[in-house]
PDB file of C-alpha atoms in Angstrom:
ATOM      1  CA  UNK A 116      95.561  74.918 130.630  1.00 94.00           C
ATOM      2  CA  UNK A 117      92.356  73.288 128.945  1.00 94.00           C
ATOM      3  CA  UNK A 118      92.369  71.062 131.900  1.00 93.00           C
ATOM      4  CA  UNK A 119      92.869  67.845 129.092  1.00 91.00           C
ATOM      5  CA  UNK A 120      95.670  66.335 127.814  1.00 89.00           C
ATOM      6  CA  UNK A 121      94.440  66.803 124.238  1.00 83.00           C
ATOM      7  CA  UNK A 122      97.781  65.899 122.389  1.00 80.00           C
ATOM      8  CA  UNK A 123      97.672  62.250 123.869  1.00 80.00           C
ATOM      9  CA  UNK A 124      93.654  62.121 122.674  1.00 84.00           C
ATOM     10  CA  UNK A 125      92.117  63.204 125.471  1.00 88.00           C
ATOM     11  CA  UNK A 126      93.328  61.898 128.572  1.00 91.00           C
ATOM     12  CA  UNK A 127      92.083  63.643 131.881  1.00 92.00           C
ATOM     13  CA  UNK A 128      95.102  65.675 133.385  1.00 92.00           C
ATOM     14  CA  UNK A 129      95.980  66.744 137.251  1.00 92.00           C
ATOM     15  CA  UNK A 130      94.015  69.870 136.025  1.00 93.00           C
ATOM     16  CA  UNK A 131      90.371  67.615 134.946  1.00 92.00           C
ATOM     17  CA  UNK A 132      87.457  68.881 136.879  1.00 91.00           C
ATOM     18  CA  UNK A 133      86.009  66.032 138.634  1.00 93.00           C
ATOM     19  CA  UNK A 134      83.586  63.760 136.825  1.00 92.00           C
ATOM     20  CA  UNK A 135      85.397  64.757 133.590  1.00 91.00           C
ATOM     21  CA  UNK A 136      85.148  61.664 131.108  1.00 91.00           C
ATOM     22  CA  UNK A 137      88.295  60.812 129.057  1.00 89.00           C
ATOM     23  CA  UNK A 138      89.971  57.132 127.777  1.00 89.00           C
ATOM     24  CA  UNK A 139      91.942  57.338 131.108  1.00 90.00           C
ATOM     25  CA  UNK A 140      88.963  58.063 132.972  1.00 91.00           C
ATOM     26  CA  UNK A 141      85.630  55.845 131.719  1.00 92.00           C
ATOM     27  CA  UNK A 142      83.671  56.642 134.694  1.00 95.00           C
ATOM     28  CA  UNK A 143      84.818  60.289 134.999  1.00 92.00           C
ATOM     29  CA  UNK A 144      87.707  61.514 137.033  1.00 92.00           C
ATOM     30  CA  UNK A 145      87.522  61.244 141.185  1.00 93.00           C
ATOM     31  CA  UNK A 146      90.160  63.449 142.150  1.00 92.00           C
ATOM     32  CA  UNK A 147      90.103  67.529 142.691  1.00 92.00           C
ATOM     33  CA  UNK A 148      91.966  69.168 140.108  1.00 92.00           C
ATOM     34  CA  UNK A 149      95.079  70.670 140.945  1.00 93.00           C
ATOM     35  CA  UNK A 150      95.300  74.576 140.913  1.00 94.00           C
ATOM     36  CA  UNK A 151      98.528  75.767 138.504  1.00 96.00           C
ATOM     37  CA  UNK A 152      98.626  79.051 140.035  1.00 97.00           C
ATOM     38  CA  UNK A 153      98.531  77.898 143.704  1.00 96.00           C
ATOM     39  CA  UNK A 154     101.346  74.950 143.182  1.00 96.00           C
ATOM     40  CA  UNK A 155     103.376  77.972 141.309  1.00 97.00           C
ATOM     41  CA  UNK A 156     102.952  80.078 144.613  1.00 97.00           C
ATOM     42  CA  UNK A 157     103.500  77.191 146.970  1.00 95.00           C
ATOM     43  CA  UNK A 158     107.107  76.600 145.217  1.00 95.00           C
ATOM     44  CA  UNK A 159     108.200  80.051 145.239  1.00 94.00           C
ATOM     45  CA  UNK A 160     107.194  81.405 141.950  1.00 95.00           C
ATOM     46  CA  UNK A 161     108.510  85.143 141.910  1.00 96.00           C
ATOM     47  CA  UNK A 162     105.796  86.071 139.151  1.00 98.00           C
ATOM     48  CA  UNK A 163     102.090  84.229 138.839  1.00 98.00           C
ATOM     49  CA  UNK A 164      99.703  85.783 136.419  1.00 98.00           C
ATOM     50  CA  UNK A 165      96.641  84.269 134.648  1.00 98.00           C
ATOM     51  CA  UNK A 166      94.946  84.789 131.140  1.00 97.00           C
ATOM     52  CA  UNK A 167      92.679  83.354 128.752  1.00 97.00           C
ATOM     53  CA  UNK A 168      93.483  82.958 125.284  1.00 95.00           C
ATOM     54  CA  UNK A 169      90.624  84.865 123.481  1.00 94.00           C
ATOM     55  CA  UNK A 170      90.657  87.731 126.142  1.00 94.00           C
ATOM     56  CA  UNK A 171      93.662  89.508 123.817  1.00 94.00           C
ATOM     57  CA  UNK A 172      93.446  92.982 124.792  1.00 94.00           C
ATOM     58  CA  UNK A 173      93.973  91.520 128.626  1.00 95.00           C
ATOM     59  CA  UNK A 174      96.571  88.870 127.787  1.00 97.00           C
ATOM     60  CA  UNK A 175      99.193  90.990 125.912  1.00 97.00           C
ATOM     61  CA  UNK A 176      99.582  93.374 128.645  1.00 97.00           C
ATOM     62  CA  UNK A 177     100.463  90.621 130.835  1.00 97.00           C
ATOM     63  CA  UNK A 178     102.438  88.679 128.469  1.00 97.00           C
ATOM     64  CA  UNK A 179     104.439  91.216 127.798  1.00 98.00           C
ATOM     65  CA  UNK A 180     105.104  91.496 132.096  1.00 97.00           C
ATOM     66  CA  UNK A 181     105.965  88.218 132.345  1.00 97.00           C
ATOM     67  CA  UNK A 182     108.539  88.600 129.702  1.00 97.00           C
ATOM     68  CA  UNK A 183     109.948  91.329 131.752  1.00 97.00           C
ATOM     69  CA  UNK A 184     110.026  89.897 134.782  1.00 97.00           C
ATOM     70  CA  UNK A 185     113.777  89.077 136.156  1.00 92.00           C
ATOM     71  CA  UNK A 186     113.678  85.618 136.981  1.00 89.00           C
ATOM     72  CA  UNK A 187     111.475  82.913 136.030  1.00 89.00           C
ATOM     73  CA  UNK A 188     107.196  84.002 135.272  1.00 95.00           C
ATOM     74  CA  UNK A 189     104.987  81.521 135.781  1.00 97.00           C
ATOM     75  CA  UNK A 190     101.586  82.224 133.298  1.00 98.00           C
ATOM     76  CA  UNK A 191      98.789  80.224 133.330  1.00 98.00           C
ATOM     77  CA  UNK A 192      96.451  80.429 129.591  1.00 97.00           C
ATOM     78  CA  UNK A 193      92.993  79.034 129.455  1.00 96.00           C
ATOM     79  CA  UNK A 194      93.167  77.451 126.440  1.00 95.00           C
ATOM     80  CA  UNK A 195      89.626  75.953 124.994  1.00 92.00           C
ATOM     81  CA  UNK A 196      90.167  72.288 123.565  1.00 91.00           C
ATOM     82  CA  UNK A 197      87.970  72.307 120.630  1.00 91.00           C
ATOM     83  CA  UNK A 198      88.281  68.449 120.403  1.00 90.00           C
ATOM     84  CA  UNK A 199      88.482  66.917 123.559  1.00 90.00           C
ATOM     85  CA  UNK A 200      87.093  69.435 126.172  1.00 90.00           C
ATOM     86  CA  UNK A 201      85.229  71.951 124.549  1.00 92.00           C
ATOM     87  CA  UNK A 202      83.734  74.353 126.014  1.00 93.00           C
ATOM     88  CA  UNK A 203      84.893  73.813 129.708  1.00 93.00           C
ATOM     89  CA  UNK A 204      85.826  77.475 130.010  1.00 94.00           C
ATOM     90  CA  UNK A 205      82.541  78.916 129.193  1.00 94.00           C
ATOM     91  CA  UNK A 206      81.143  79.662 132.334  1.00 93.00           C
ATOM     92  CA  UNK A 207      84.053  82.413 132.541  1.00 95.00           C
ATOM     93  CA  UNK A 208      84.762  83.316 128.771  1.00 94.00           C
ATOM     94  CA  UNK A 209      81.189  84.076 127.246  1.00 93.00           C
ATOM     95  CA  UNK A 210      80.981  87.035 126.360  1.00 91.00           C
ATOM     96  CA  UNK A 211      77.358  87.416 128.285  1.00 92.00           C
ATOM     97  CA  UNK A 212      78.971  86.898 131.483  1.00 90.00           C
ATOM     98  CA  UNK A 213      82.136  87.832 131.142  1.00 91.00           C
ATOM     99  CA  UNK A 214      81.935  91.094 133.371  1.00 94.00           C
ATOM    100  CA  UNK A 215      79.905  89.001 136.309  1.00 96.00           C
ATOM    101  CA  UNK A 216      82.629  85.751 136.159  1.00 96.00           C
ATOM    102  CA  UNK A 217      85.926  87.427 135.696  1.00 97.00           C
ATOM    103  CA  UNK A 218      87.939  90.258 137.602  1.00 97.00           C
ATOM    104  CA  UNK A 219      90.528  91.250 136.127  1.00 97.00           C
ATOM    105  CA  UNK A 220      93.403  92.408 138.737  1.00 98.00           C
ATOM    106  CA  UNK A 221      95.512  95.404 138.170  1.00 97.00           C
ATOM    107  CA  UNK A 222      97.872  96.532 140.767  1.00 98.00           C
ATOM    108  CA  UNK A 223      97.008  99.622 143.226  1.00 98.00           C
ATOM    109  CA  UNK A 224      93.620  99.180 141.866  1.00 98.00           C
ATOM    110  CA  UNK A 225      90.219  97.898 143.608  1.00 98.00           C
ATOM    111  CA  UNK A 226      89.049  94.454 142.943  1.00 98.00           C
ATOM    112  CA  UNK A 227      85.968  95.666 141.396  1.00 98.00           C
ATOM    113  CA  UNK A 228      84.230  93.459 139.056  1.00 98.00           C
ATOM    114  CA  UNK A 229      80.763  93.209 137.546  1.00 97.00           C
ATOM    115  CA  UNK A 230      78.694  94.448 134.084  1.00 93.00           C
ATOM    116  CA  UNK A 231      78.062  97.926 136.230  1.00 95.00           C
ATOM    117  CA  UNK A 232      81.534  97.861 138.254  1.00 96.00           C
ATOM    118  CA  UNK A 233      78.936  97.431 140.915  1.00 97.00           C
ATOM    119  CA  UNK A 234      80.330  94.059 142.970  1.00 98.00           C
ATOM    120  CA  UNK A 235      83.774  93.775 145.014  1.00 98.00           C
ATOM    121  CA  UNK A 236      85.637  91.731 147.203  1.00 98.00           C
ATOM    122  CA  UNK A 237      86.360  92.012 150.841  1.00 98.00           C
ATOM    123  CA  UNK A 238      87.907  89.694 152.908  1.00 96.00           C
ATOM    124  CA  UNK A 239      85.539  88.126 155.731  1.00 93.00           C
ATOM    125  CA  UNK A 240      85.698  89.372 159.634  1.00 90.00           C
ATOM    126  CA  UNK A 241      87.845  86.615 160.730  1.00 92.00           C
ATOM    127  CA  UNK A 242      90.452  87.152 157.478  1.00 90.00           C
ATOM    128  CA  UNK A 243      90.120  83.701 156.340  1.00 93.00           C
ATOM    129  CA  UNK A 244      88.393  84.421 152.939  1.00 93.00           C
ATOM    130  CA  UNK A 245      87.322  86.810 150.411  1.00 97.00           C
ATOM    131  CA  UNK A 246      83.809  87.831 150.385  1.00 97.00           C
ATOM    132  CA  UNK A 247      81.641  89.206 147.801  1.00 98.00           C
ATOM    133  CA  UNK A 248      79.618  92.624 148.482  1.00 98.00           C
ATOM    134  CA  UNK A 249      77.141  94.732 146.567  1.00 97.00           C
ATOM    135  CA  UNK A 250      79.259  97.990 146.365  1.00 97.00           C
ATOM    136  CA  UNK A 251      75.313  99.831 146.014  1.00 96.00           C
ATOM    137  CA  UNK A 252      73.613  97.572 148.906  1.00 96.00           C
ATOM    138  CA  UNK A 253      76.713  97.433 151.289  1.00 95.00           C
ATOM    139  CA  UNK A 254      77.981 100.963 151.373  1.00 94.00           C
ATOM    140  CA  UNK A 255      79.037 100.032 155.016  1.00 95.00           C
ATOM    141  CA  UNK A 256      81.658  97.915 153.902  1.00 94.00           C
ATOM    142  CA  UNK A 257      82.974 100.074 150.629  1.00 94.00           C
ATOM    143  CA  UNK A 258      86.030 101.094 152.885  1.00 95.00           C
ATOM    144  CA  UNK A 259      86.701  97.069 153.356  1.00 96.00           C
ATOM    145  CA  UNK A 260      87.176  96.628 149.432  1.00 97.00           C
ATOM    146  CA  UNK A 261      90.120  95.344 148.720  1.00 98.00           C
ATOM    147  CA  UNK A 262      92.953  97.125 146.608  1.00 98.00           C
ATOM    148  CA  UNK A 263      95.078  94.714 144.538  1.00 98.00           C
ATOM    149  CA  UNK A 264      98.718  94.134 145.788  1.00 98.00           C
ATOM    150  CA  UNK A 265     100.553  91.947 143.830  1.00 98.00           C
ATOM    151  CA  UNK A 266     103.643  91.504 146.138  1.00 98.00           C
ATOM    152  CA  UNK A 267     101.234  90.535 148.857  1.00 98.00           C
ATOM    153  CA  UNK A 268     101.192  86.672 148.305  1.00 97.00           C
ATOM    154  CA  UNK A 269      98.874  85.494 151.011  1.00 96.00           C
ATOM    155  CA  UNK A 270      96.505  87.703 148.498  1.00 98.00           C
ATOM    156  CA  UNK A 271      97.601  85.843 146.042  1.00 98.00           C
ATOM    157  CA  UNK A 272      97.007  82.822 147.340  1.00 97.00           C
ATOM    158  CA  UNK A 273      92.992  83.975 148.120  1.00 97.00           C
ATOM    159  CA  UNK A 274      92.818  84.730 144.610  1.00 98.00           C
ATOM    160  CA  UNK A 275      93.906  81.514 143.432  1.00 97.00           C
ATOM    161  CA  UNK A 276      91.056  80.088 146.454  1.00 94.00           C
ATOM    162  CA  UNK A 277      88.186  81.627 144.103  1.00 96.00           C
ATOM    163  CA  UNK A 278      86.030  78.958 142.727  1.00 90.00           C
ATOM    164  CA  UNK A 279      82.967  79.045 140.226  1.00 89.00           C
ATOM    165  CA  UNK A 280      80.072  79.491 140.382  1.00 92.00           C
ATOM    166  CA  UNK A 281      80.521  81.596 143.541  1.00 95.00           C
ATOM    167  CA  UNK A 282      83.122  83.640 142.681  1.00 97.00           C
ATOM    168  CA  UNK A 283      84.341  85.366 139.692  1.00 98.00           C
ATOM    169  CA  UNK A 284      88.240  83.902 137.918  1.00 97.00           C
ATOM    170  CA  UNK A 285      91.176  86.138 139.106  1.00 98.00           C
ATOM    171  CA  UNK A 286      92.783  87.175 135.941  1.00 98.00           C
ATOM    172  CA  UNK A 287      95.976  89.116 135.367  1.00 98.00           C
ATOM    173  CA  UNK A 288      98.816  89.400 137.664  1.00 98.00           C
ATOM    174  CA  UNK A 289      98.496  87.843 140.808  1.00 98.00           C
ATOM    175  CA  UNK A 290     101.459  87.808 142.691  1.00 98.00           C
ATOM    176  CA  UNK A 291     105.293  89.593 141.512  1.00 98.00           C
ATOM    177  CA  UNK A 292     108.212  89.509 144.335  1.00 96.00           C
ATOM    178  CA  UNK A 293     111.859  91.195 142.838  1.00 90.00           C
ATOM    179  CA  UNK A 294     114.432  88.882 143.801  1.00 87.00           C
ATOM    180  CA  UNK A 295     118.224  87.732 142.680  1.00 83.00           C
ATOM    181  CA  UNK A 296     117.975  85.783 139.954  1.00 82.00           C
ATOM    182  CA  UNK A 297     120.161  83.098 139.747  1.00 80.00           C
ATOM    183  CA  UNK A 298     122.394  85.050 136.770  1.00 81.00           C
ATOM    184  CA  UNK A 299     122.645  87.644 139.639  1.00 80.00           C
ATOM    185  CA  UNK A 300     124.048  85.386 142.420  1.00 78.00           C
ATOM    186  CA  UNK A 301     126.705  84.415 139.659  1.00 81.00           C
ATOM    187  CA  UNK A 302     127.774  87.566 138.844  1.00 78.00           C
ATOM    188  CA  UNK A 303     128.678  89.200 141.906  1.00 70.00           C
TER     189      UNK A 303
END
């Protein structure tokens, strides 16, 4: 994803922010962009995961998941386009903000995130969306903090929800389900 179509000079794609400027799009794109991971989720997608191309020592591990997944893995890359959309990831990949605009999800763990660990997610009193807390100001609501479950796909689905500059990218594996693969059905 570098939310361009770069090989066809620069078009905007269903993945162009709005207001993004392109030969297809003179006066900048009107529409929402389209979320990869969510429309994976929405059709059934037994494995969702997320990386960023420069973020190695994160994207291996879950490379290397996908390609052991039975059945098909759906893995979204942000990918920088040097030529036609440069930059467009920044606000997530520099390096000085890294800790404070990603969270990177591991399974059974907390979703911690932050340059001191010190910020987490919750979700809200009525269950209808995540919440960021201060894990050193709001001590009452440490035993809310969420711990990642990545066969829990309405979870999934709230990490997808997370948009800048409010909330920090969901990176790693979202969402894995086991289920018969096709080659399975076959073969009984």
């Amino acid at each position: 994803n570098n939310e361009i179509y770069g090989l066809t000079k620069g078009q905007a794609s269903p993945a162009s922010r709005p207001g993004t400027v392109s030969p297809s799009t003179p006066d900048g794109s009107h529409e929402n962009p389209l979320s990869a991971c969510e429309l994976a989720l929405s059709a059934g997608a037994s494995f969702v995961a997320r990386g960023v191309d420069t973020s190695i020592k994160q994207l291996i591990p879950t490379l290397k998941e996908a390609k052991e997944h039975k059945g098909s893995s759906f893995l979204e890359i942000f990918q920088n386009c040097i030529v036609y959309n440069d930059g467009v990831f920044n606000s997530f990949t520099e390096k000085s903000t890294l800790e404070d605009k990603q969270i990177y999800v591991e399974n059974g763990k907390p979703l911690i995130f932050g340059e001191n660990k010190n910020k987490g997610l919750i979700m809200n009193d009525n269950y209808s969306a995540l919440e960021i807390i201060d894990l050193e100001k709001d001590k009452n609501k440490i035993n809310k903090l969420i711990i990642h479950d990545e066969t829990n796909k309405s979870l999934a689905y709230f990490l997808t929800q997370m948009k800048e500059p409010d909330f920090p990218m969901a990176i790693g594996v979202l969402f894995r389900s086991i289920k018969p693969t096709l080659n399975e059905h076959f073969l009984k």
